[in-house]
């Protein structure tokens, strides 16, 4: 059995909270779900916005960098704000702002406007993300057993739902702005109903105020590298799986999406099953096995680039990455030497670089050799995860 997480020093989920554990878990899950819906709603309308502004592929690629730039620049600030004001207050501020920022994207009529609005969307998204994961750590502590992966599973389900809603909106010919406004209204409605069930906060008895920049602990850096490897793999699968199935697997046109779909389904499934696995075997063993599963899946798809084995390989990769980031966030947020908000900002900052660097790395290696070799390199990240986890004594 894994160790029970200690209540973080900043979050005190047991303080005067009148609601049941199940209701708290549902509320936090719905916030994860809502964030997934908002992000997928934006992603589903990228082609329409690109066409309406007559953007080239290169111009769109440059504009899309504004979103992660907003997220990265906000990470130190959002961690500090969450530490000072608590995740409940920051989430009830950040989540409505995230929905509002989504609607503004639909107003863009030029590339520079879309870039600016995407930057704001990234800023609001990061404030919401750090507060939400801090609330998730507190919720896990309040629940008394591992449930963090199911929270991230709710985000994945929200992503699926947002994509389906986007498809519906496109088919009934609603503009992106109207689409985004509908999503925002639903998000605000959910926030108004569920915010009261979030876990409260008690001001810590500290003699020192939290600093904007804190020297990272070694274990947080190591956790960040683990997250980097996992998110680099996710980014590679999100952006290149269709190309891999088209150019390497030579899948029929109707089945080109099979690799991406099988990966996403197994990642979501793994997140809902992961909590039971963690409770039984502990985080250390679960992380090590996850790394091996990622590498195994990648190498199968590289060595046997045919429809059935490649699909099975992508399914294994989905299972492998499903629980890594939730486990890393849970471990970081339970750190007793650094406040949960700042610890999560540190770890997610390093991790997110993997999501940014994974897809370009695939492209660079592919240009030098081939896409198969690119995926083989990404497959080595799984083994690296297992090696790093073995050396971290703090993980049980």
XYZ file of C-alpha atoms in Angstrom:
396
model
C 0.000 0.000 0.000
C 1.193 3.533 -0.701
C 1.663 5.914 2.142
C -1.194 8.226 3.022
C -0.390 11.735 1.880
C 0.092 14.247 4.652
C -2.113 17.311 4.515
C -0.098 20.091 2.864
C 1.074 22.904 5.090
C -0.851 25.576 3.188
C -4.018 23.662 2.392
C -5.922 22.374 5.397
C -8.800 20.408 3.848
C -10.007 19.136 7.211
C -10.634 22.612 8.622
C -14.370 23.172 9.252
C -15.436 21.484 6.029
C -19.054 20.310 6.306
C -19.346 18.355 3.054
C -18.774 14.659 2.403
C -15.667 13.312 0.740
C -17.687 12.105 -2.253
C -19.238 15.532 -2.818
C -15.842 17.200 -2.591
C -14.392 14.682 -5.037
C -17.251 15.300 -7.471
C -16.825 19.073 -7.272
C -13.068 18.941 -7.898
C -13.603 16.440 -10.735
C -16.111 18.793 -12.366
C -13.578 21.634 -12.273
C -11.086 19.378 -14.064
C -13.822 18.369 -16.525
C -14.738 21.991 -17.172
C -11.144 22.981 -17.876
C -10.856 20.101 -20.356
C -14.058 21.183 -22.134
C -12.840 24.787 -22.444
C -9.461 23.794 -23.873
C -10.936 21.290 -26.349
C -13.538 23.842 -27.444
C -10.743 26.202 -28.475
C -8.785 23.432 -30.187
C -11.829 22.263 -32.158
C -12.241 25.687 -33.813
C -8.605 26.343 -34.756
C -9.226 25.396 -38.433
C -12.180 27.816 -38.643
C -10.244 30.685 -37.085
C -7.269 29.942 -39.354
C -9.492 30.058 -42.433
C -11.377 33.194 -41.366
C -8.113 35.113 -40.968
C -6.420 33.493 -44.001
C -3.424 32.453 -41.919
C -0.615 30.368 -43.386
C 0.611 27.256 -41.582
C 3.774 29.094 -40.530
C 1.826 32.100 -39.244
C -0.556 29.898 -37.287
C 2.360 27.964 -35.795
C 3.925 31.189 -34.556
C 0.621 32.479 -33.172
C -0.045 29.235 -31.287
C 3.176 29.745 -29.304
C 1.473 32.646 -27.513
C -0.621 30.256 -25.419
C 2.243 28.283 -23.819
C 4.206 31.544 -23.498
C 1.410 32.960 -21.355
C 1.369 29.790 -19.278
C 5.118 29.685 -18.731
C 5.480 33.346 -17.797
C 2.653 33.073 -15.273
C 3.897 29.964 -13.455
C 5.963 31.685 -10.712
C 3.182 34.221 -10.094
C 0.330 31.709 -10.035
C 2.219 29.500 -7.565
C 2.783 32.445 -5.246
C -0.830 33.650 -5.498
C -2.117 30.176 -4.712
C 0.202 30.048 -1.701
C -0.964 33.433 -0.394
C -4.705 33.215 -1.038
C -5.321 29.447 -1.189
C -6.408 27.247 -4.071
C -10.147 27.616 -3.393
C -10.123 31.383 -3.808
C -7.751 31.324 -6.782
C -9.767 28.610 -8.520
C -13.044 30.489 -8.088
C -11.313 33.492 -9.676
C -9.250 31.628 -12.284
C -11.933 29.286 -13.639
C -14.412 32.064 -14.614
C -11.540 34.068 -16.126
C -10.485 31.023 -18.153
C -14.008 30.710 -19.566
C -14.105 34.450 -20.272
C -10.732 34.300 -22.032
C -12.142 31.513 -24.210
C -14.974 33.748 -25.446
C -12.559 36.551 -26.344
C -10.720 34.201 -28.725
C -13.824 34.196 -30.903
C -13.581 37.978 -31.349
C -10.168 37.872 -33.061
C -10.196 39.156 -36.638
C -6.426 39.399 -37.215
C -3.425 37.263 -36.377
C -1.951 39.702 -33.836
C -5.284 39.836 -32.003
C -5.493 36.053 -31.845
C -1.925 35.897 -30.502
C -2.702 38.453 -27.792
C -5.941 36.724 -26.787
C -4.162 33.359 -26.743
C -1.546 34.823 -24.405
C -4.360 35.895 -22.038
C -5.951 32.451 -22.406
C -2.621 30.917 -21.373
C -2.297 33.252 -18.369
C -5.814 32.449 -17.126
C -5.292 28.761 -17.866
C -2.135 28.581 -15.777
C -3.682 30.377 -12.800
C -6.543 27.897 -13.008
C -4.209 24.925 -13.530
C -1.960 25.540 -10.512
C -4.917 26.281 -8.237
C -6.805 23.242 -9.531
C -3.931 20.813 -9.040
C -3.287 22.239 -5.566
C -6.971 21.676 -4.816
C -6.597 18.161 -6.243
C -3.728 17.412 -3.839
C -5.819 18.702 -0.919
C -8.811 16.675 -2.142
C -6.684 13.544 -2.255
C -5.532 14.208 1.293
C -9.120 14.792 2.440
C -10.289 11.596 0.709
C -7.578 9.558 2.429
C -6.434 7.518 -0.575
C -5.006 8.103 -4.082
C -7.561 9.763 -6.383
C -5.376 12.237 -8.331
C -5.308 10.217 -11.554
C -9.124 10.130 -11.656
C -9.122 13.938 -11.475
C -6.912 14.052 -14.566
C -9.174 11.410 -16.096
C -12.042 13.878 -15.684
C -9.965 16.402 -17.669
C -9.533 13.816 -20.451
C -13.293 13.127 -20.531
C -13.840 16.882 -20.665
C -11.481 17.027 -23.632
C -13.470 14.338 -25.467
C -16.733 16.088 -24.644
C -15.424 19.467 -25.764
C -14.274 17.987 -29.075
C -17.694 16.399 -29.674
C -19.471 19.646 -28.793
C -17.142 21.462 -31.189
C -18.028 19.016 -33.953
C -21.725 19.656 -33.295
C -21.270 23.427 -33.352
C -19.405 23.226 -36.648
C -22.115 21.068 -38.221
C -24.892 23.463 -37.189
C -22.781 26.379 -38.489
C -22.420 28.367 -35.275
C -19.550 30.846 -35.220
C -16.629 30.249 -32.841
C -17.693 33.259 -30.750
C -21.236 31.952 -30.201
C -19.833 28.462 -29.542
C -17.379 29.802 -26.957
C -20.071 31.924 -25.274
C -22.279 28.863 -24.824
C -19.395 26.950 -23.250
C -18.579 29.914 -20.987
C -22.160 30.172 -19.723
C -22.203 26.440 -18.927
C -18.813 26.787 -17.194
C -19.992 29.724 -15.071
C -23.132 27.799 -14.132
C -21.082 24.823 -12.971
C -18.690 27.081 -11.024
C -21.613 28.788 -9.285
C -22.974 25.421 -8.173
C -19.756 23.652 -7.175
C -17.347 26.273 -5.788
C -18.755 25.976 -2.254
C -17.713 22.319 -2.092
C -14.043 23.104 -2.690
C -11.718 22.649 0.258
C -11.009 25.651 2.423
C -7.752 27.247 3.407
C -6.179 28.336 6.628
C -3.457 30.934 6.722
C -0.248 29.173 7.757
C 1.726 30.296 10.766
C 4.832 31.435 8.954
C 7.394 33.997 9.887
C 8.513 34.345 6.262
C 6.401 35.515 3.392
C 6.425 33.245 0.325
C 8.995 34.410 -2.205
C 8.284 34.925 -5.868
C 11.297 32.818 -6.853
C 12.308 29.942 -4.597
C 15.401 27.802 -5.026
C 14.078 24.443 -6.264
C 14.692 21.345 -4.191
C 16.552 18.492 -5.836
C 13.563 16.177 -5.581
C 11.314 18.763 -7.273
C 13.779 19.070 -10.152
C 13.815 15.284 -10.517
C 10.024 15.176 -10.459
C 10.022 17.913 -13.093
C 12.308 15.842 -15.339
C 9.978 12.848 -14.960
C 7.075 15.090 -15.931
C 9.137 16.489 -18.825
C 9.686 12.984 -20.251
C 6.023 12.079 -19.888
C 4.690 15.298 -21.405
C 7.226 15.174 -24.251
C 5.779 11.747 -25.062
C 2.232 13.093 -24.865
C 3.116 16.014 -27.137
C 4.707 13.652 -29.664
C 1.594 11.484 -29.682
C -0.800 14.425 -29.969
C 0.967 16.105 -32.885
C 2.650 13.266 -34.779
C 0.595 10.093 -34.328
C -1.560 10.830 -37.392
C 1.525 11.500 -39.508
C 3.177 8.310 -38.215
C 0.157 6.199 -39.163
C -0.071 7.848 -42.565
C 3.587 7.839 -43.604
C 5.152 4.956 -41.657
C 2.298 2.543 -40.914
C 0.698 3.287 -44.305
C -2.748 3.031 -42.763
C -5.806 3.486 -45.015
C -7.073 7.067 -45.034
C -10.088 6.206 -42.868
C -7.804 4.630 -40.220
C -5.110 7.310 -40.008
C -6.799 8.616 -36.843
C -6.668 5.146 -35.225
C -3.294 5.672 -33.549
C -4.296 8.950 -31.907
C -7.708 7.617 -30.898
C -6.336 4.410 -29.363
C -3.740 6.426 -27.437
C -6.321 8.884 -26.066
C -8.826 6.186 -25.085
C -6.231 4.174 -23.190
C -4.818 7.280 -21.514
C -8.273 8.213 -20.223
C -8.987 4.622 -19.173
C -5.644 4.360 -17.394
C -6.402 7.505 -15.413
C -9.647 6.100 -14.060
C -8.045 2.765 -13.169
C -4.749 4.208 -11.961
C -5.855 5.113 -8.435
C -6.526 1.478 -7.543
C -3.155 0.428 -8.944
C -1.369 3.142 -6.949
C -3.224 2.206 -3.755
C -2.135 -1.408 -4.168
C 1.436 -1.106 -5.402
C 2.529 2.406 -4.390
C 3.654 5.336 -6.503
C 7.274 4.268 -6.918
C 6.501 0.907 -8.475
C 3.645 2.382 -10.519
C 5.914 5.086 -11.960
C 8.675 2.593 -12.792
C 6.270 0.221 -14.539
C 4.662 3.151 -16.393
C 8.058 4.138 -17.795
C 8.720 0.597 -19.009
C 5.241 0.397 -20.579
C 5.846 3.660 -22.486
C 9.133 2.375 -23.902
C 7.657 -1.025 -24.747
C 4.751 0.547 -26.627
C 6.986 2.942 -28.543
C 9.489 0.259 -29.514
C 6.712 -2.098 -30.686
C 5.356 0.619 -32.995
C 8.898 1.312 -34.293
C 10.039 -2.283 -34.821
C 6.670 -3.450 -36.206
C 5.243 -0.462 -38.154
C 2.070 -2.246 -39.222
C -1.534 -1.394 -38.419
C -2.300 -3.913 -35.633
C 1.032 -3.909 -33.731
C 1.405 -0.123 -34.063
C -2.099 0.365 -32.682
C -1.321 -1.951 -29.771
C 1.922 -0.069 -29.200
C 0.122 3.286 -29.086
C -2.389 1.809 -26.638
C 0.475 0.816 -24.331
C 1.936 4.309 -24.565
C -1.462 5.731 -23.566
C -1.603 3.464 -20.518
C 1.995 4.303 -19.630
C 1.637 8.093 -19.635
C -1.836 8.111 -18.063
C -0.766 8.215 -14.422
C 2.692 9.787 -14.503
C 1.825 13.495 -14.411
C -0.963 13.051 -11.807
C 1.428 11.049 -9.599
C 4.219 13.584 -10.015
C 1.861 16.452 -9.126
C 0.541 14.554 -6.130
C 4.046 13.882 -4.798
C 5.152 17.491 -5.416
C 2.046 18.954 -3.792
C 2.581 16.833 -0.685
C 6.087 18.233 -0.143
C 6.335 19.529 3.421
C 9.258 21.938 2.802
C 7.680 24.002 0.003
C 4.066 25.188 -0.240
C 1.892 23.129 -2.634
C 1.259 26.017 -5.045
C 4.939 26.879 -5.473
C 6.015 23.210 -5.625
C 3.439 22.503 -8.339
C 4.470 25.609 -10.269
C 8.111 24.453 -10.211
C 7.347 20.905 -11.312
C 4.731 21.832 -13.902
C 7.087 24.482 -15.326
C 9.798 21.912 -16.059
C 7.211 19.339 -17.181
C 5.524 21.707 -19.599
C 8.765 22.310 -21.467
C 8.517 18.645 -22.446
C 5.107 19.255 -23.979
C 6.585 22.166 -25.942
C 9.832 20.448 -26.954
C 8.532 16.951 -27.743
C 6.849 17.720 -31.105
C 9.720 19.875 -32.485
C 12.229 17.224 -31.363
C 10.313 14.649 -33.398
C 10.494 16.931 -36.440
C 14.212 17.667 -36.129
C 15.203 14.021 -35.705
C 12.874 13.000 -38.515
C 14.517 15.542 -40.835
C 17.947 14.061 -40.020
C 16.910 10.420 -40.237
C 13.284 9.238 -40.236
C 10.101 9.431 -38.199
C 10.685 5.888 -36.917
C 13.984 6.920 -35.332
C 12.248 9.938 -33.806
C 9.748 7.695 -32.056
C 12.558 5.397 -30.933
C 14.241 8.367 -29.206
C 10.965 9.304 -27.489
C 10.689 5.663 -26.409
C 13.929 6.079 -24.454
C 12.210 8.692 -22.274
C 10.177 5.926 -20.664
C 13.328 4.096 -19.572
C 14.743 7.376 -18.273
C 11.626 7.816 -16.119
C 12.149 4.386 -14.541
C 15.824 5.101 -13.838
C 15.144 8.486 -12.195
C 12.283 7.124 -10.077
C 14.537 4.344 -8.762
C 16.940 6.984 -7.392
C 14.329 9.105 -5.568
C 14.042 7.744 -2.038
C 11.198 10.168 -1.189
C 8.783 8.289 -3.477
C 7.105 5.336 -1.812
